[in-house]
Each structure stands twice: as structure tokens, then as C-alpha cells.
Amino acid sequence: MKPGKKPGKKAADFKRSPCPIANTLDLVGDKWTLLIVRDLLFFGKRQYREFSASPERIPSNILADRLKRLERAGLVAKTPYQQRPVRYAYALTPTGADLKPVLLALIEWGNRHIAGTYRPPAERLRKERRR
Amino acid sequence: MKPGKKPGKKAADFKRSPCPIANTLDLVGDKWTLLIVRDLLFFGKRQYREFSASPERIPSNILADRLKRLERAGLVAKTPYQQRPVRYAYALTPTGADLKPVLLALIEWGNRHIAGTYRPPAERLRKERRR
């Protein structure tokens, strides 16, 4: 792909290439990150132990790493909700929440091509597509 | 997420959970696989050396592994186009090509949130969305 035209970014600034797919995958292209985004976006989860309790059983070290990366990339923000020990509540930023169409596309593909995957109620999907 | 209802699949059949996002990520959730799908879908690439030549410089062992996985999962099919040594042309199956909405969503997110990423011509994007 050709380098982007926006000022302030040269091809050399990109990890791999100026391709928007490659750069997005550099942030969320792994088996776990989008599951955390899913939990924040669709299941209202906020706390570390809630992500931990999801059925995929994300390993604790991976969860900590992915939350840190998401925060550093500006997709997630955390605020302390408790002191001693300090605990954080996580939330998607608008940039992170804007991944919804990616998640909806993954849901649709999974439902169409992997037999037996969980199908969200049609009404819920319609609502999420509209928002 | 609750187990799916389709016959022939129980929660235990799934690697991590019956979540359609998790299961799709088990197939394509890494930094490279969707770039191969991109090359097949949008750039008409067919041959091993064409994927190798993409600007992200996918390492040869990863390329071989990902093509094998894509084939095993029924997303890509290969046909020999040369004997001695045998060489294969790769193509997306309808199941693989159906990942297009995922790629389009990744392009849109990347273009919106990562400054300077390559923007496909609007007319091309419109066409791809319609097809």
C-alpha cells in the first residue's frame, strides 16, 4: 500500500506499513484484546475481576498486559474506585467504543460460519447496529 | 455467554467459549492472518511469493503456517499451478471472502483513529461495501 498523505505521519512512523488494517491489528490483532473490548461494550464489565471471570478465562498476566496496552493506545481509560488497595474501573474511550462495527462483523461471521456459536437476540443486534 | 443451541455442538466443543467473537478470533485473531485475507480479497494476490512481497514483510514460516491454518479452517483453497517443483495458487473460499465486512470495519477504524494510514479511494470502498 502507498504511504498515507496526512501531515505528520511518514511511512517510517508505522510499525509495519501505512495499511489501516495492519495498524489496527497492531493494536487489537490478537486472541484476547477484542474480548476485553466485547466485555466493556456489550456486557457492561468494568473491573479487573469481571474480565477475569469471563468464560474464556483470560490469564491474569495477559489481562493486565492488554489493559495496559489498550490504555496506552487511548482505547480504554481507568479511574480509581477504591483506595488501599487502589482498584480501577475501566471504560472504553470513544475511540475504543468505535470498534463496535468490527465486533459486530466478527459476531456475524462467527454465527454464519461456526456452527453452534452463541447468537445474540436479533433485537439486541439491531439496536447495537443503530447506536 | 450461553452455549449455542445448534445441534451437534456443545459448549465443550469450543476452544474457549461459544462466543462467536472468541471463535472467530481463534481462526483469524493474530497480526498476520487478516493481512493474507486482505491480499487475496483486495489485491488479487494468489501466490506465496506475492504474499511474501507485501510491505509488512510477513516472515516465511509464519506465512506458511497461516496459509495452512486458513486452508484447514476452510477459508482458503489451493490448487497447483505448476509441477516440479509444485507451486500452488491460493484463493479465498466463499467462507473466507465473507470476512470482507470485518476487513472493511478495520479499514474504517484505522482511517478514523490512526493518523496517516492509507485511505483507499472512496469509490473503491463504496464498491466493496455493495458487493
GROMACS .gro file of C-alpha atoms in nm:
model
  262
    1MET     CA    1   0.000   0.000   0.000
    2LYS     CA    2   0.110   0.354  -0.065
    3PRO     CA    3   0.211   0.576   0.225
    4GLY     CA    4  -0.066   0.789   0.374
    5LYS     CA    5  -0.092   1.154   0.287
    6LYS     CA    6  -0.173   1.308   0.626
    7PRO     CA    7   0.079   1.558   0.758
    8GLY     CA    8   0.293   1.448   1.048
    9LYS     CA    9   0.298   1.082   0.952
   10LYS     CA   10   0.551   0.921   0.724
   11ALA     CA   11   0.563   0.560   0.622
   12ALA     CA   12   0.859   0.523   0.857
   13ASP     CA   13   0.637   0.612   1.156
   14PHE     CA   14   0.438   0.295   1.109
   15LYS     CA   15   0.535  -0.033   1.265
   16ARG     CA   16   0.480  -0.239   0.953
   17SER     CA   17   0.317  -0.034   0.678
   18PRO     CA   18   0.064   0.251   0.640
   19CYS     CA   19  -0.215  -0.004   0.582
   20PRO     CA   20  -0.509   0.078   0.812
   21ILE     CA   21  -0.577  -0.293   0.861
   22ALA     CA   22  -0.218  -0.368   0.962
   23ASN     CA   23  -0.207  -0.072   1.201
   24THR     CA   24  -0.538  -0.163   1.362
   25LEU     CA   25  -0.420  -0.522   1.403
   26ASP     CA   26  -0.106  -0.390   1.571
   27LEU     CA   27  -0.338  -0.261   1.844
   28VAL     CA   28  -0.612  -0.523   1.865
   29GLY     CA   29  -0.492  -0.815   1.649
   30ASP     CA   30  -0.463  -1.096   1.898
   31LYS     CA   31  -0.691  -1.354   2.057
   32TRP     CA   32  -0.771  -1.158   2.372
   33THR     CA   33  -0.786  -0.781   2.326
   34LEU     CA   34  -1.119  -0.771   2.144
   35LEU     CA   35  -1.273  -0.997   2.410
   36ILE     CA   36  -1.196  -0.729   2.670
   37VAL     CA   37  -1.348  -0.469   2.437
   38ARG     CA   38  -1.651  -0.701   2.397
   39ASP     CA   39  -1.691  -0.725   2.776
   40LEU     CA   40  -1.673  -0.347   2.813
   41LEU     CA   41  -1.900  -0.275   2.519
   42PHE     CA   42  -2.171  -0.539   2.537
   43PHE     CA   43  -2.162  -0.675   2.892
   44GLY     CA   44  -2.103  -0.361   3.097
   45LYS     CA   45  -1.798  -0.507   3.269
   46ARG     CA   46  -1.572  -0.257   3.438
   47GLN     CA   47  -1.349  -0.431   3.685
   48TYR     CA   48  -1.043  -0.649   3.655
   49ARG     CA   49  -1.209  -0.941   3.829
   50GLU     CA   50  -1.509  -0.918   3.596
   51PHE     CA   51  -1.287  -0.955   3.287
   52SER     CA   52  -1.109  -1.239   3.467
   53ALA     CA   53  -1.437  -1.417   3.523
   54SER     CA   54  -1.536  -1.425   3.154
   55PRO     CA   55  -1.585  -1.778   3.018
   56GLU     CA   56  -1.265  -1.765   2.811
   57ARG     CA   57  -1.063  -1.743   3.134
   58ILE     CA   58  -0.811  -1.490   3.017
   59PRO     CA   59  -0.482  -1.548   3.203
   60SER     CA   60  -0.417  -1.276   3.459
   61ASN     CA   61  -0.082  -1.165   3.315
   62ILE     CA   62  -0.234  -1.132   2.966
   63LEU     CA   63  -0.530  -0.937   3.103
   64ALA     CA   64  -0.300  -0.693   3.284
   65ASP     CA   65  -0.086  -0.650   2.973
   66ARG     CA   66  -0.380  -0.598   2.737
   67LEU     CA   67  -0.547  -0.343   2.965
   68LYS     CA   68  -0.219  -0.150   2.981
   69ARG     CA   69  -0.184  -0.157   2.603
   70LEU     CA   70  -0.543  -0.051   2.549
   71GLU     CA   71  -0.489   0.237   2.789
   72ARG     CA   72  -0.164   0.342   2.626
   73ALA     CA   73  -0.333   0.336   2.285
   74GLY     CA   74  -0.617   0.555   2.411
   75LEU     CA   75  -0.888   0.293   2.370
   76VAL     CA   76  -0.951   0.244   2.741
   77ALA     CA   77  -0.938   0.481   3.039
   78LYS     CA   78  -0.922   0.380   3.403
   79THR     CA   79  -1.033   0.562   3.716
   80PRO     CA   80  -0.969   0.451   4.074
   81TYR     CA   81  -1.286   0.345   4.252
   82GLN     CA   82  -1.120   0.230   4.573
   83GLN     CA   83  -0.806   0.315   4.776
   84ARG     CA   84  -0.586   0.082   4.987
   85PRO     CA   85  -0.551  -0.120   4.785
   86VAL     CA   86  -0.624   0.102   4.489
   87ARG     CA   87  -0.858  -0.060   4.238
   88TYR     CA   88  -0.956   0.073   3.899
   89ALA     CA   89  -1.271   0.080   3.694
   90TYR     CA   90  -1.208   0.055   3.321
   91ALA     CA   91  -1.414   0.212   3.047
   92LEU     CA   92  -1.389   0.242   2.671
   93THR     CA   93  -1.300   0.583   2.534
   94PRO     CA   94  -1.499   0.695   2.228
   95THR     CA   95  -1.207   0.565   2.017
   96GLY     CA   96  -1.235   0.224   2.181
   97ALA     CA   97  -1.615   0.216   2.159
   98ASP     CA   98  -1.581   0.290   1.789
   99LEU     CA   99  -1.458  -0.069   1.747
  100LYS     CA  100  -1.820  -0.182   1.770
  101PRO     CA  101  -1.862  -0.235   1.393
  102VAL     CA  102  -1.555  -0.463   1.399
  103LEU     CA  103  -1.710  -0.669   1.681
  104LEU     CA  104  -2.049  -0.683   1.510
  105ALA     CA  105  -1.882  -0.805   1.190
  106LEU     CA  106  -1.697  -1.075   1.387
  107ILE     CA  107  -2.022  -1.183   1.553
  108GLU     CA  108  -2.196  -1.209   1.217
  109TRP     CA  109  -1.915  -1.407   1.059
  110GLY     CA  110  -1.891  -1.640   1.358
  111ASN     CA  111  -2.265  -1.700   1.363
  112ARG     CA  112  -2.273  -1.769   0.990
  113HIS     CA  113  -1.971  -1.997   0.967
  114ILE     CA  114  -1.905  -2.160   1.305
  115ALA     CA  115  -2.194  -2.389   1.395
  116GLY     CA  116  -2.335  -2.357   1.741
  117THR     CA  117  -2.184  -2.023   1.838
  118TYR     CA  118  -2.397  -1.811   2.065
  119ARG     CA  119  -2.645  -1.594   1.875
  120PRO     CA  120  -2.730  -1.266   2.043
  121PRO     CA  121  -3.103  -1.187   2.027
  122ALA     CA  122  -3.183  -1.029   1.691
  123GLU     CA  123  -3.338  -0.727   1.861
  124ARG     CA  124  -3.020  -0.662   2.058
  125LEU     CA  125  -2.811  -0.682   1.740
  126ARG     CA  126  -3.045  -0.442   1.561
  127LYS     CA  127  -3.014  -0.198   1.849
  128GLU     CA  128  -2.637  -0.222   1.856
  129ARG     CA  129  -2.619  -0.163   1.481
  130ARG     CA  130  -2.831   0.151   1.510
  131ARG     CA  131  -2.646   0.312   1.802
  132MET     CA  132  -2.207  -1.628   2.704
  133LYS     CA  133  -2.460  -1.908   2.698
  134PRO     CA  134  -2.392  -2.219   2.491
  135GLY     CA  135  -2.529  -2.215   2.137
  136LYS     CA  136  -2.844  -2.407   2.055
  137LYS     CA  137  -2.744  -2.567   1.725
  138PRO     CA  138  -2.749  -2.944   1.720
  139GLY     CA  139  -2.415  -3.118   1.712
  140LYS     CA  140  -2.227  -2.852   1.903
  141LYS     CA  141  -2.190  -2.841   2.278
  142ALA     CA  142  -2.004  -2.580   2.478
  143ALA     CA  143  -1.733  -2.839   2.528
  144ASP     CA  144  -1.665  -2.847   2.152
  145PHE     CA  145  -1.538  -2.492   2.158
  146LYS     CA  146  -1.179  -2.400   2.231
  147ARG     CA  147  -1.264  -2.123   2.474
  148SER     CA  148  -1.636  -2.050   2.480
  149PRO     CA  149  -1.934  -2.047   2.241
  150CYS     CA  150  -1.886  -1.673   2.182
  151PRO     CA  151  -1.884  -1.604   1.807
  152ILE     CA  152  -1.618  -1.334   1.856
  153ALA     CA  153  -1.388  -1.566   2.051
  154ASN     CA  154  -1.429  -1.846   1.798
  155THR     CA  155  -1.365  -1.618   1.502
  156LEU     CA  156  -1.056  -1.481   1.675
  157ASP     CA  157  -0.936  -1.838   1.726
  158LEU     CA  158  -0.918  -1.855   1.345
  159VAL     CA  159  -0.809  -1.507   1.241
  160GLY     CA  160  -0.714  -1.327   1.564
  161ASP     CA  161  -0.349  -1.251   1.512
  162LYS     CA  162  -0.139  -0.983   1.346
  163TRP     CA  163  -0.094  -1.164   1.015
  164THR     CA  164  -0.385  -1.380   0.906
  165LEU     CA  165  -0.617  -1.097   0.805
  166LEU     CA  166  -0.336  -0.938   0.603
  167ILE     CA  167  -0.322  -1.251   0.388
  168VAL     CA  168  -0.702  -1.235   0.355
  169ARG     CA  169  -0.664  -0.866   0.261
  170ASP     CA  170  -0.411  -0.952  -0.011
  171LEU     CA  171  -0.639  -1.220  -0.153
  172LEU     CA  172  -0.954  -1.012  -0.131
  173PHE     CA  173  -0.846  -0.661  -0.231
  174PHE     CA  174  -0.516  -0.703  -0.417
  175GLY     CA  175  -0.578  -1.016  -0.622
  176LYS     CA  176  -0.268  -1.188  -0.486
  177ARG     CA  177  -0.258  -1.562  -0.537
  178GLN     CA  178   0.095  -1.687  -0.494
  179TYR     CA  179   0.320  -1.745  -0.199
  180ARG     CA  180   0.581  -1.502  -0.323
  181GLU     CA  181   0.318  -1.232  -0.373
  182PHE     CA  182   0.211  -1.255  -0.009
  183SER     CA  183   0.578  -1.255   0.088
  184ALA     CA  184   0.634  -0.934  -0.106
  185SER     CA  185   0.366  -0.735   0.077
  186PRO     CA  186   0.502  -0.429   0.257
  187GLU     CA  187   0.457  -0.584   0.604
  188ARG     CA  188   0.717  -0.847   0.513
  189ILE     CA  189   0.546  -1.144   0.670
  190PRO     CA  190   0.812  -1.393   0.783
  191SER     CA  191   0.816  -1.701   0.561
  192ASN     CA  192   0.750  -1.951   0.840
  193ILE     CA  193   0.450  -1.751   0.961
  194LEU     CA  194   0.314  -1.720   0.608
  195ALA     CA  195   0.339  -2.097   0.554
  196ASP     CA  196   0.174  -2.163   0.890
  197ARG     CA  197  -0.111  -1.917   0.837
  198LEU     CA  198  -0.188  -2.044   0.487
  199LYS     CA  199  -0.205  -2.397   0.625
  200ARG     CA  200  -0.440  -2.289   0.905
  201LEU     CA  201  -0.661  -2.093   0.667
  202GLU     CA  202  -0.683  -2.397   0.442
  203ARG     CA  203  -0.760  -2.630   0.732
  204ALA     CA  204  -1.033  -2.394   0.850
  205GLY     CA  205  -1.189  -2.386   0.503
  206LEU     CA  206  -1.121  -2.017   0.441
  207VAL     CA  207  -0.864  -2.069   0.167
  208ALA     CA  208  -0.826  -2.333  -0.104
  209LYS     CA  209  -0.512  -2.404  -0.302
  210THR     CA  210  -0.465  -2.552  -0.647
  211PRO     CA  211  -0.133  -2.646  -0.807
  212TYR     CA  212  -0.042  -2.422  -1.098
  213GLN     CA  213   0.299  -2.573  -1.164
  214GLN     CA  214   0.471  -2.911  -1.126
  215ARG     CA  215   0.839  -2.984  -1.045
  216PRO     CA  216   0.857  -2.809  -0.812
  217VAL     CA  217   0.487  -2.800  -0.738
  218ARG     CA  218   0.359  -2.449  -0.671
  219TYR     CA  219   0.015  -2.352  -0.553
  220ALA     CA  220  -0.225  -2.071  -0.625
  221TYR     CA  221  -0.433  -1.971  -0.324
  222ALA     CA  222  -0.787  -1.837  -0.330
  223LEU     CA  223  -1.046  -1.747  -0.073
  224THR     CA  224  -1.341  -1.979  -0.040
  225PRO     CA  225  -1.684  -1.810  -0.005
  226THR     CA  226  -1.640  -1.853   0.373
  227GLY     CA  227  -1.309  -1.670   0.362
  228ALA     CA  228  -1.436  -1.399   0.129
  229ASP     CA  229  -1.720  -1.342   0.372
  230LEU     CA  230  -1.465  -1.181   0.607
  231LYS     CA  231  -1.487  -0.869   0.390
  232PRO     CA  232  -1.712  -0.677   0.634
  233VAL     CA  233  -1.455  -0.741   0.910
  234LEU     CA  234  -1.177  -0.600   0.690
  235LEU     CA  235  -1.386  -0.301   0.586
  236ALA     CA  236  -1.462  -0.226   0.952
  237LEU     CA  237  -1.090  -0.246   1.034
  238ILE     CA  238  -1.008  -0.011   0.746
  239GLU     CA  239  -1.266   0.240   0.865
  240TRP     CA  240  -1.147   0.229   1.225
  241GLY     CA  241  -0.782   0.262   1.121
  242ASN     CA  242  -0.856   0.553   0.891
  243ARG     CA  243  -1.056   0.730   1.159
  244HIS     CA  244  -0.822   0.680   1.450
  245ILE     CA  245  -0.467   0.626   1.325
  246ALA     CA  246  -0.342   0.938   1.153
  247GLY     CA  247  -0.178   0.894   0.816
  248THR     CA  248  -0.297   0.544   0.738
  249TYR     CA  249  -0.358   0.475   0.372
  250ARG     CA  250  -0.710   0.569   0.262
  251PRO     CA  251  -0.850   0.359  -0.020
  252PRO     CA  252  -1.032   0.569  -0.280
  253ALA     CA  253  -1.388   0.637  -0.162
  254GLU     CA  254  -1.530   0.491  -0.482
  255ARG     CA  255  -1.345   0.164  -0.427
  256LEU     CA  256  -1.474   0.142  -0.069
  257ARG     CA  257  -1.829   0.208  -0.185
  258LYS     CA  258  -1.798  -0.067  -0.443
  259GLU     CA  259  -1.660  -0.314  -0.191
  260ARG     CA  260  -1.941  -0.237   0.052
  261ARG     CA  261  -2.202  -0.301  -0.214
  262ARG     CA  262  -2.065  -0.630  -0.344
   0.00000   0.00000   0.00000
